Coordinates of C-alpha atoms and ligand atoms in Angstrom, one line a residue:
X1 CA 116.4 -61.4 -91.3
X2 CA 116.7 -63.3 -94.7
X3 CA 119.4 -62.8 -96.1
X4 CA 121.2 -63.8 -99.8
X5 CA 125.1 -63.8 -100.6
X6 CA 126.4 -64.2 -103.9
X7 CA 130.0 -65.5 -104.2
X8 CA 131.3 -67.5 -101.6
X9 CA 135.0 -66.6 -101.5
X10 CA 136.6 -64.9 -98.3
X11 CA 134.0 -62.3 -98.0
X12 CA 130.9 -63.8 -98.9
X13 CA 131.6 -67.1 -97.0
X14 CA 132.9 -65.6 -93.7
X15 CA 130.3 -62.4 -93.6
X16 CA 127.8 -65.2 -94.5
X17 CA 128.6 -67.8 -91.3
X18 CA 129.4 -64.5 -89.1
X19 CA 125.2 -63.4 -90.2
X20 CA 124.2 -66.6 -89.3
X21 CA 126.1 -66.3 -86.1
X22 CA 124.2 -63.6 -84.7
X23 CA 120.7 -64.9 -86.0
X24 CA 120.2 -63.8 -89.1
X25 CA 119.4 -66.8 -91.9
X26 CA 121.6 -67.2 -94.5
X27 CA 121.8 -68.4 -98.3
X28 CA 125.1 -68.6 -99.8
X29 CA 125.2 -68.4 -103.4
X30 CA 128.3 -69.4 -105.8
X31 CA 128.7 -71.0 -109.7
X32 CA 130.9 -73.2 -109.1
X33 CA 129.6 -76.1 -108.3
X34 CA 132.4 -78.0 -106.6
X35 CA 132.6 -75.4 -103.9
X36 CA 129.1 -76.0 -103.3
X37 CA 129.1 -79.9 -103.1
X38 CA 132.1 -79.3 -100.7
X39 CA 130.3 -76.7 -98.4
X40 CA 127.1 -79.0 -98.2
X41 CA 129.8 -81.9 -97.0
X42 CA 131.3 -79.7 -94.6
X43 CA 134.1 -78.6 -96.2
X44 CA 135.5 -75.3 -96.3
X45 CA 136.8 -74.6 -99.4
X46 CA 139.6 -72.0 -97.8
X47 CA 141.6 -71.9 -94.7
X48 CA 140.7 -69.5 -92.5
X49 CA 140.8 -69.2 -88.2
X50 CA 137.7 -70.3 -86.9
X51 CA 135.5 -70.3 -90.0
X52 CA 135.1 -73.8 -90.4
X53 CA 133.6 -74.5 -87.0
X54 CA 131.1 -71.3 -87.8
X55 CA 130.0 -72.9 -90.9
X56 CA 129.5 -76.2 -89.2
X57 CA 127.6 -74.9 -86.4
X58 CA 125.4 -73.1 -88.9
X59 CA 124.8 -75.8 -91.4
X60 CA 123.4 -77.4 -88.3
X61 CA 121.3 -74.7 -86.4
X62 CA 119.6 -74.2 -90.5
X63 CA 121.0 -70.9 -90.4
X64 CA 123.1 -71.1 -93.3
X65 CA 122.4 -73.4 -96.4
X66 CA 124.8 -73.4 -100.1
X67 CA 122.9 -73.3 -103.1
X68 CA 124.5 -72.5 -106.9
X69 CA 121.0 -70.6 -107.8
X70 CA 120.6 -67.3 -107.9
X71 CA 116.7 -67.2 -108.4
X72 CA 116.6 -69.7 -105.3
X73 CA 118.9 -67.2 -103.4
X74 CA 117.2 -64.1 -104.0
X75 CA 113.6 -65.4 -103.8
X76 CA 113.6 -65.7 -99.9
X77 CA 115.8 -62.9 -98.8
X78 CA 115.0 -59.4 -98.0
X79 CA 118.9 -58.3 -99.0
X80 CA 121.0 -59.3 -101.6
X81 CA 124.8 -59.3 -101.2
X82 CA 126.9 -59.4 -104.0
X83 CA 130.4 -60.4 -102.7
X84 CA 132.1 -61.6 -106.2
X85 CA 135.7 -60.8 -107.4
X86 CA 136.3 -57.6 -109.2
X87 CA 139.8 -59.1 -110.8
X88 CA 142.3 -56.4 -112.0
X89 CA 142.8 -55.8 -115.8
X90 CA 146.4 -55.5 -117.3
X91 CA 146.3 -51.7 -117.2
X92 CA 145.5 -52.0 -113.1
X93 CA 142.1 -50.5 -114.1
X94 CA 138.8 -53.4 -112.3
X95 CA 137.5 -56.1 -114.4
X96 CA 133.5 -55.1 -113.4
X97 CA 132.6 -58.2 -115.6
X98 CA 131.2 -60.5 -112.5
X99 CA 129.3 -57.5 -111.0
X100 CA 127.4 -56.7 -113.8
X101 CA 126.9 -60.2 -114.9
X102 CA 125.3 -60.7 -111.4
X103 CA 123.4 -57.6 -111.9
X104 CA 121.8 -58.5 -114.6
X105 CA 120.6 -62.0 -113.0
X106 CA 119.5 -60.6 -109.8
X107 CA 117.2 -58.4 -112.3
X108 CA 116.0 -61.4 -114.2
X109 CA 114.4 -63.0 -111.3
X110 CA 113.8 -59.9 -109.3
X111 CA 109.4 -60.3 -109.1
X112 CA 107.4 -57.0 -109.5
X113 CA 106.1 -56.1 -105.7
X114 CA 109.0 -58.0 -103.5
X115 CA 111.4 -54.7 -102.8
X116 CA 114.9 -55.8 -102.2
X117 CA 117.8 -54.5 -101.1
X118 CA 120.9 -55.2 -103.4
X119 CA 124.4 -54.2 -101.4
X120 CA 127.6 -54.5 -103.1
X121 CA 130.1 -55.7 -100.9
X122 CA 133.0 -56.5 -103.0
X123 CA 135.6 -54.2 -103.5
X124 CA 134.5 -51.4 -106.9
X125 CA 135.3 -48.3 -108.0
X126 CA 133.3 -44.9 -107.2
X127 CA 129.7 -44.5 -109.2
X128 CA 129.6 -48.6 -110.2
X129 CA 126.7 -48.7 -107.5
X130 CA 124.9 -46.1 -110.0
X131 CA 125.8 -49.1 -113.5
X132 CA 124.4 -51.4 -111.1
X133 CA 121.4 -49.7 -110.3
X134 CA 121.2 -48.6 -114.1
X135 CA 121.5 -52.2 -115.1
X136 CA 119.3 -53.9 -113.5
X137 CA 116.4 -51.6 -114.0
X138 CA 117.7 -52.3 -118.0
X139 CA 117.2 -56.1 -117.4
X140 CA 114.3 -56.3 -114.4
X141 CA 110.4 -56.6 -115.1
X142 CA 108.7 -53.3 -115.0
X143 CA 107.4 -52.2 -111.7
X144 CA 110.2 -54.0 -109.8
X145 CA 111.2 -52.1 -106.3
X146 CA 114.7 -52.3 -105.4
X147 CA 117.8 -50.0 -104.0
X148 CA 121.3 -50.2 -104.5
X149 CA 123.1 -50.1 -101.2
X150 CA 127.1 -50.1 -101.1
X151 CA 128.5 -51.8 -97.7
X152 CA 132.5 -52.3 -98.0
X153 CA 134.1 -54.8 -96.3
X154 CA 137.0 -54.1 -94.0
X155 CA 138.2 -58.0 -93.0
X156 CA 141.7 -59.0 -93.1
X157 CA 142.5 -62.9 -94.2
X158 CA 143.9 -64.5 -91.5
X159 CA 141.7 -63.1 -88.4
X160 CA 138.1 -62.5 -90.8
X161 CA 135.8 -63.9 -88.5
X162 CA 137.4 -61.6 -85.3
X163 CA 137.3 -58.4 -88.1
X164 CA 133.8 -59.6 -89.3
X165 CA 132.4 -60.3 -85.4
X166 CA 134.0 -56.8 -83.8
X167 CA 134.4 -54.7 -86.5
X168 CA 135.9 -50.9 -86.0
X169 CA 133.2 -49.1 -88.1
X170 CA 130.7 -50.7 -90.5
X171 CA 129.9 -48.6 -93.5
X172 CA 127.0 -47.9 -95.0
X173 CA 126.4 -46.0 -98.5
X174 CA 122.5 -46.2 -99.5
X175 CA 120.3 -43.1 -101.1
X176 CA 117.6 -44.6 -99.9
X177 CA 115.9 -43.7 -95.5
X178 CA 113.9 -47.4 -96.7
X179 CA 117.5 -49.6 -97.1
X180 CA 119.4 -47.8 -94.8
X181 CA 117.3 -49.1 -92.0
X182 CA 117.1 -52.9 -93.4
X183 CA 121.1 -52.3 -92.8
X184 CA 121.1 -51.1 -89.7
X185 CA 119.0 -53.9 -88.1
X186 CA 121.4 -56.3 -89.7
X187 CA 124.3 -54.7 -88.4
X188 CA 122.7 -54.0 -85.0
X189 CA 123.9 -57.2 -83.3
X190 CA 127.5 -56.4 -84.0
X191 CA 127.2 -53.4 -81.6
X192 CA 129.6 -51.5 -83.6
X193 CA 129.6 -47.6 -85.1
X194 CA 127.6 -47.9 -87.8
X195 CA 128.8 -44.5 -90.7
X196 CA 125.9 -44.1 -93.5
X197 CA 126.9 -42.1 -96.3
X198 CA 125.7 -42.0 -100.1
X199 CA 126.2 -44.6 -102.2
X200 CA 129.9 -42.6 -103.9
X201 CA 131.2 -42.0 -100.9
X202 CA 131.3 -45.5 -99.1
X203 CA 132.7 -46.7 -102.7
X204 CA 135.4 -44.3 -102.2
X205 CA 136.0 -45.3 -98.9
X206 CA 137.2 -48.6 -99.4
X207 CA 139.9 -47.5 -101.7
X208 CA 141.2 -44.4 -99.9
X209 CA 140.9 -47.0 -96.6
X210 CA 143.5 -49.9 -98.4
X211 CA 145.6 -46.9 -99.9
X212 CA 146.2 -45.4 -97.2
X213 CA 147.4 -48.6 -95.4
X214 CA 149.7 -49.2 -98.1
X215 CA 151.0 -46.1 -97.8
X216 CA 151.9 -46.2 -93.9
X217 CA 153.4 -49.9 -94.8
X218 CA 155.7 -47.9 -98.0
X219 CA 156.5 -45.1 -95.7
X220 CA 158.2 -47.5 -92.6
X221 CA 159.1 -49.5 -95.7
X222 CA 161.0 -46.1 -97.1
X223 CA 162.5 -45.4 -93.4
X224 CA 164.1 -49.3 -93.1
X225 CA 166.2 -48.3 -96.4
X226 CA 167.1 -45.1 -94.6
X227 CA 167.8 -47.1 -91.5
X228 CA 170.3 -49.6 -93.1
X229 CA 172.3 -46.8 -94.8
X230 CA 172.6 -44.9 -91.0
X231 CA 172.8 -48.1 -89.2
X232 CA 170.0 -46.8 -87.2
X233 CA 167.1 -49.5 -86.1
X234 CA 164.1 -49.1 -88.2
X235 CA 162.2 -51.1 -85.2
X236 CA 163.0 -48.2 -82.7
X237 CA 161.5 -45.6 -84.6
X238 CA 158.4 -46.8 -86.3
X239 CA 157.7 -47.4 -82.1
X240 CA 159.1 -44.0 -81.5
X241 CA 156.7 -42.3 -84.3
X242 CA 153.9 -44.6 -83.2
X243 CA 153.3 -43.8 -80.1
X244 CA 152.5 -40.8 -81.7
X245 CA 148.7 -41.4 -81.3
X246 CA 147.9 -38.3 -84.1
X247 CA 150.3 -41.8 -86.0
X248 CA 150.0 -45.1 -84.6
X249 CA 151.7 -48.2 -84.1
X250 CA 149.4 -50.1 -86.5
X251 CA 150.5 -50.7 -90.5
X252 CA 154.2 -49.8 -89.3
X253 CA 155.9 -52.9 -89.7
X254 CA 158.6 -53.2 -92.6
X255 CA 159.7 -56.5 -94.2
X256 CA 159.4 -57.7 -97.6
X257 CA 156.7 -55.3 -99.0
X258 CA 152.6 -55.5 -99.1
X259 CA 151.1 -58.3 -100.7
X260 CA 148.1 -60.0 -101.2
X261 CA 144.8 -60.2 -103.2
X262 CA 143.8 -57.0 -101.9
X263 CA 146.4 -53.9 -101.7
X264 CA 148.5 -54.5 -104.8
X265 CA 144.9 -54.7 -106.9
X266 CA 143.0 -51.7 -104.4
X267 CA 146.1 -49.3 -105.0
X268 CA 146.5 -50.3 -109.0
X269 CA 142.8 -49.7 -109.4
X270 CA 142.7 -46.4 -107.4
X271 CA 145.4 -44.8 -109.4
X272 CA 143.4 -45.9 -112.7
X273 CA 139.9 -44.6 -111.5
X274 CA 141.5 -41.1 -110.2
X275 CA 143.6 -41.0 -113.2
X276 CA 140.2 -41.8 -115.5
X277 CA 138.5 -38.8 -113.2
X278 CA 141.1 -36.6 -114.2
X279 CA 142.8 -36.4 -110.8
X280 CA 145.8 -38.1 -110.8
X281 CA 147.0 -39.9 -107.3
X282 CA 150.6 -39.5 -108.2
X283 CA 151.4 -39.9 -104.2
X284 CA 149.9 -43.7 -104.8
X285 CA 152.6 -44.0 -107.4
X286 CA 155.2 -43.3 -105.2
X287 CA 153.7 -46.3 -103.0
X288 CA 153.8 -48.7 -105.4
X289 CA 157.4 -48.0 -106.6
X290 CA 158.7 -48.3 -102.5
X291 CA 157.2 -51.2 -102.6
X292 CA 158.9 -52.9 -105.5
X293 CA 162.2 -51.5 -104.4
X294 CA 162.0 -53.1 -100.8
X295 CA 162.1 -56.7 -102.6
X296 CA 164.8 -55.7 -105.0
X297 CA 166.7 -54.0 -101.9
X298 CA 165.7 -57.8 -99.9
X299 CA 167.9 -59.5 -103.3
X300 CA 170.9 -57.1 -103.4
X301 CA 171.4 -58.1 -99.7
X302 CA 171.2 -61.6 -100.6
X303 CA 173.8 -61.2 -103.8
X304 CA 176.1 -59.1 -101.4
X305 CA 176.5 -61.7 -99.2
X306 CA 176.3 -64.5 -101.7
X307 CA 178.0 -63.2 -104.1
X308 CA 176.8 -65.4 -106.9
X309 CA 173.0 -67.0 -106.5
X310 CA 173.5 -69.6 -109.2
X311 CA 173.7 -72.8 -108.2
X312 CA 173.5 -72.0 -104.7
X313 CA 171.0 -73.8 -102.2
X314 CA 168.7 -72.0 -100.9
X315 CA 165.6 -72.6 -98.4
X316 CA 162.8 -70.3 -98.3
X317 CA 160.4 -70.3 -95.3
X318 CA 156.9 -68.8 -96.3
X319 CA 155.1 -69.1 -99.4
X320 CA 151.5 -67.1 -98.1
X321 CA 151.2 -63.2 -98.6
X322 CA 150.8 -63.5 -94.6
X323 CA 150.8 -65.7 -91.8
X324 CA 147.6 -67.9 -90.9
X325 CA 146.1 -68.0 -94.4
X326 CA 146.4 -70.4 -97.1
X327 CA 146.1 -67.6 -99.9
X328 CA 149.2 -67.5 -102.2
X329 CA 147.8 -64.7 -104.2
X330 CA 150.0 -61.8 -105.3
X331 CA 152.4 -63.3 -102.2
X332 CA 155.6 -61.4 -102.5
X333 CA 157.0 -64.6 -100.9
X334 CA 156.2 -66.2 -103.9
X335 CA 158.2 -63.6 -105.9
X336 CA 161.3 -64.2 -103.8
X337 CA 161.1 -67.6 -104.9
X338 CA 161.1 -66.8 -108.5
X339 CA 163.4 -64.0 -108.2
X340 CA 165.8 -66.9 -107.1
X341 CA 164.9 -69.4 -109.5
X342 CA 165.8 -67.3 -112.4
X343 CA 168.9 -66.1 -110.8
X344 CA 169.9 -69.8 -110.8
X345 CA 169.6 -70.9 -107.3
X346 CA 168.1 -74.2 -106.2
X347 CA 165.3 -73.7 -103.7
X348 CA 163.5 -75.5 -101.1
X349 CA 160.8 -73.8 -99.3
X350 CA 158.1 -75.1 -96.5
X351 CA 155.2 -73.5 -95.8
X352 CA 152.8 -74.5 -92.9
X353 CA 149.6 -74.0 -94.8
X354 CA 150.2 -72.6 -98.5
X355 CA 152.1 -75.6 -100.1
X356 CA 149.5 -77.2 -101.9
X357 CA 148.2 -73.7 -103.5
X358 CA 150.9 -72.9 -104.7
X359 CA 151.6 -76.2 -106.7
X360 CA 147.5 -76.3 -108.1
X361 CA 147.9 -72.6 -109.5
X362 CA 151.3 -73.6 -110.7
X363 CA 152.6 -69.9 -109.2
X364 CA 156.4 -71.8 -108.1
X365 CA 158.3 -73.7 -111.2
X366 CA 158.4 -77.4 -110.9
X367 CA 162.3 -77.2 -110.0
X368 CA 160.9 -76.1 -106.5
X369 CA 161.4 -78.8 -104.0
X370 CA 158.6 -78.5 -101.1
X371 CA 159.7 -79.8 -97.6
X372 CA 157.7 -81.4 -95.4
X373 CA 158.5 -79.6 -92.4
X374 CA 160.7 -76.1 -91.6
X375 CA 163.8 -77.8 -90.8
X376 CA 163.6 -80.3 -93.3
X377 CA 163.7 -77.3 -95.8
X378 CA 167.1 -75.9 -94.3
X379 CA 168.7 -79.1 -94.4
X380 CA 172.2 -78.3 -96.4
X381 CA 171.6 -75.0 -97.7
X382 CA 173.6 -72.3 -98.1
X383 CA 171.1 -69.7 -96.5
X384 CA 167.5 -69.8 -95.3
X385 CA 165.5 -66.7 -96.3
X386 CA 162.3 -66.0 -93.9
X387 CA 159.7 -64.6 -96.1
X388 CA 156.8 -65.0 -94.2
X389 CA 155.9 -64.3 -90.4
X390 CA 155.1 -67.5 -89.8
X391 CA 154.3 -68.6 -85.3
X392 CA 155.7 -71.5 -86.3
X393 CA 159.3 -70.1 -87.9
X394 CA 159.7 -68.4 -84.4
X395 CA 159.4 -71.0 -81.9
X396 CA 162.1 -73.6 -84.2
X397 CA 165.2 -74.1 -81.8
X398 CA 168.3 -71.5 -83.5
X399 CA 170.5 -74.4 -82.6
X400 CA 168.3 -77.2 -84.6
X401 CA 168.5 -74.1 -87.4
X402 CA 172.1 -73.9 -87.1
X403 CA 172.7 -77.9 -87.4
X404 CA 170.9 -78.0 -90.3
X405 CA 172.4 -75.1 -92.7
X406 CA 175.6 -75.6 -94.8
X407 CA 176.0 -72.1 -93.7
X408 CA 174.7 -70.7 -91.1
X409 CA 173.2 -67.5 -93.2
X410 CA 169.7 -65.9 -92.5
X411 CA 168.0 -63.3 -94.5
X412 CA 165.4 -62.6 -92.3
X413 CA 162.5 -60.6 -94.6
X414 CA 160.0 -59.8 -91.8
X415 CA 162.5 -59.2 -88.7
X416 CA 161.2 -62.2 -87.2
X417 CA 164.5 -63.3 -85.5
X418 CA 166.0 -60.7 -82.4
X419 CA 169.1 -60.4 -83.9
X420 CA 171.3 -60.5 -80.6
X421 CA 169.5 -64.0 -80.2
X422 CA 171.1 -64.6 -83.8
X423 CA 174.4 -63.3 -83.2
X424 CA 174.9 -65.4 -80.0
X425 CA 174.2 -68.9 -81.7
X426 CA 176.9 -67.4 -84.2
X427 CA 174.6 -67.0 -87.6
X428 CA 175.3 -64.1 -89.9
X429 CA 171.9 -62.1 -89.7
X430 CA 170.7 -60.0 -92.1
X431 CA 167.0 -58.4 -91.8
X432 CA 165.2 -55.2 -92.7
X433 CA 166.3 -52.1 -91.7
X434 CA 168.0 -53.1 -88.3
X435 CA 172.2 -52.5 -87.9
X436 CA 173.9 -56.1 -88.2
X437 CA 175.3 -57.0 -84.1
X438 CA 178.4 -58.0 -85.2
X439 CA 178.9 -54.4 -87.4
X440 CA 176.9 -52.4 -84.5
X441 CA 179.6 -53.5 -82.2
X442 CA 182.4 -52.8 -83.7
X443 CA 181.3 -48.8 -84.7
X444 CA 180.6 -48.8 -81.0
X445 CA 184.3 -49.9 -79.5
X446 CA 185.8 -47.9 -82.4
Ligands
UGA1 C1 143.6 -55.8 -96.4 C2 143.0 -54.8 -95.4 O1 143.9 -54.8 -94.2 C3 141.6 -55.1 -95.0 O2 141.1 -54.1 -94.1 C4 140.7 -55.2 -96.3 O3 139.4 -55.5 -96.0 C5 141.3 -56.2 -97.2 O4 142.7 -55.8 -97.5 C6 140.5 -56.2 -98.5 O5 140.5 -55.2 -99.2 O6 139.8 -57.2 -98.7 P1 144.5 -58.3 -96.2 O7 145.0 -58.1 -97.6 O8 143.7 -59.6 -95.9 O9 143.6 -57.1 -95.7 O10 145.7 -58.4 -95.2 P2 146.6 -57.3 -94.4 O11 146.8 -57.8 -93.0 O12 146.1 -55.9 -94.6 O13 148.0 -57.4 -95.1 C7 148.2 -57.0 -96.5 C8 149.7 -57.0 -96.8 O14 150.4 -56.0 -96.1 C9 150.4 -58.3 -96.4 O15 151.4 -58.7 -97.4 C10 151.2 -58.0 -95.1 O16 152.4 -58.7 -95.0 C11 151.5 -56.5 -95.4 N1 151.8 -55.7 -94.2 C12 150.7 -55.5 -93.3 C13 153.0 -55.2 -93.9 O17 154.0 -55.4 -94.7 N2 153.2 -54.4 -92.8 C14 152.2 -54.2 -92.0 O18 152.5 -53.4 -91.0 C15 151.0 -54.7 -92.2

């Protein structure tokens, strides 16, 4: 099939190469026109697993081609996807401003007879599919034949093109027999369960979907602070609840708190829709404060063992919201950093791929030395904090660790490190929601 993608960030780029893998052809749309130069030179714009040798391969077979018109876009394909950012507002509520400026220019060069399918496949509130729908009749030609289709996306940065290629469900909201089977032969080479629903309902899905993930990551997050005040192992029993199948094992791992461009915006703007609807999601508010606290609990672990942060040295590994991503968005990382800076301490922090974004959106303060390498970073300080799950952190020698700290401290924020491992090369440990050897020890031979 044809088919058209407007916005080529992480979900328009990656759903557009994963299309073009399975045969359909491809035009990806954006307005900036640097991205665009730098896609049609083979350059990916992002970092993300395998994507760039899909694009290449694409460009090649013809399958995909960049353009930074919308008319050209729109004129060949039988679907329109409109995968642009829906940015938060102060109040948490969703900045629709993109969507419906799309809208309206998918209407302007919509022709009367050609019916198209527009989806929206960026992340919206419940009922915008009905504004977009009601906007671009306001804008189209009369006697121009379209539906509005709603098709959420479920990748995660990092692993997109494995979520894209072999995804759990695909969901489909159309009000329309004609659009919901123009969706189904799209989706029909992924050989996955395909749900249609109305148009509201796949909206909601998408929010209730990322909420609810954030709300399994608060609840282990909630049980880690429980866990250091018994000097239980917060590791043991996230396994012990999910193995639990009615549970699961998945979205159970504490550390530092959820970041990202996706959760902290999805849960804000949930609470503000259900809050506008009348219905308040006060459970969701109980979410977000967890979440907060489990950074602030991270820094009163630092201060207790530190004492005083001013002026000390301090290495941070991990500036990315996750591992394998470049995306420094809303990274909680990058709040630990700050944290420190304005408590006074001197940091140095290396990360493997989120340096450079970091320093272009100016998200660390200039007094921020980067290292060129992990050890480099821990040269001299006076504790390393792990704030990102990095491979890479994992497989650096303890003893090469040891020989480079002043002190041989480790605030480990994603219980990276096995602590017995730690304890033996003689560093004091401290991670999330798992009993210090050294203290475990003693309470046992008391
Ligand atoms: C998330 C969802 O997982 C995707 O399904 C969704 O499509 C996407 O948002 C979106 O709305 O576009 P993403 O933000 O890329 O994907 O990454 P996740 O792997 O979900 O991680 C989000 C945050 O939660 C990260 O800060 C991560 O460190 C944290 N996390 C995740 C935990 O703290 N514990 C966990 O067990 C899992």
């Amino acid at each position: 099939m044809n088919l058209c993608i407007i916005g080529s960030g992480y979900v328009g780029l990656v759903s557009g190469a994963c299309f073009a893998e399975v045969g359909h052809h491809v035009i990806c749309v954006d307005n900036d026109p640097k991205k665009i130069a730098m896609l049609h030179a083979g350059q990916i714009p992002i970092y993300e697993p395998g994507l760039e040798d899909l694009v290449k391969r694409h460009v090649a077979s013809h399958r995909l081609t960049f353009t930074g018109s919308i008319e050209e876009g729109v004129d060949g394909a039988d679907v329109v996807f409109i995968a642009v950012p829906t940015p938060p507002r102060e109040d948490g509520s969703v900045d629709l401003s993109y969507i419906e400026k799309v809208a309206r220019e998918i209407a302007g060069v919509l022709k009367p007879g050609q019916y198209r399918v527009v989806v929206d496949k960026s992340t919206v509130p419940v009922k915008t599919g009905d504004k977009v729908t009601e906007t671009i009749h306001r804008y189209a030609k009369p006697g121009v034949e379209f539906d509005v289709v709603s098709n959420p996306e479920f990748l995660r940065e990092g692993c997109a093109v494995a979520d894209l290629m072999k995804p759990d469900r695909v969901v489909i909201g159309s009000n329309s027999d004609k659009a919901t089977n123009l969706m189904r032969k799209i989706y029909e080479p992924f050989m996955a369960p395909i749900l249609v629903t109305d148009v509201n309902s796949a909206e909601l899905i998408k929010h209730a979907a990322n909420s609810f993930l954030a709300l399994k990551i608060s609840y282990a997050n909630a049980l880690s602070a429980i866990c250091d005040a018994a000097g239980a192992d917060v590791e043991k029993v996230v396994d012990g609840i999910g193995t639990d199948k009615r549970i699961g094992r998945h979205f159970l791992n504490t550390g530092l708190g959820y970041g990202g461009s996706c959760f902290p915006k999805d849960i804000a703007a949930f609470i503000a829709i259900c809050e506008d609807m009348g219905v308040p999601f006060t459970l969701l508010k109980e979410v977000q404060k967890i979440n907060r606290l489990q950074r602030e609990r991270f820094l009163q672990k630092m201060r207790d063992a530190l004492w005083i942060l001013r002026d000390k040295k301090i290495a941070v590994w991990g500036l990315t919201f996750k591992p394998d991503t470049d995306d420094v968005r809303s990274s909680v990382a990058i709040d630990i950093v700050n944290d420190l800076v304005r408590e006074g301490a001197h940091v140095t922090a290396y990360d493997p791929k989120g340096m450079e974004k970091a320093r272009e959106f100016k998200l660390i303060p200039e007094s921020v030395k980067l290292a060129s390498s992990a050890l480099e970073a821990a040269d001299g300080a006076e504790a390393l904090v792990l704030a990102t799950e990095w491979k890479e952190f994992r497989e650096v020698p303890l003893e090469e660790i040891k020989k480079r700290l002043h002190t041989p401290l480790v605030f480990d924020g994603r219980n990276l490190f096995d602590p017995e491992a730690m304890q033996e090369q003689g560093f004091q440990y401290r991670c999330i929601g798992r009993p210090a050897k050294e203290n475990a020890r003693k309470k046992a031979s008391a």
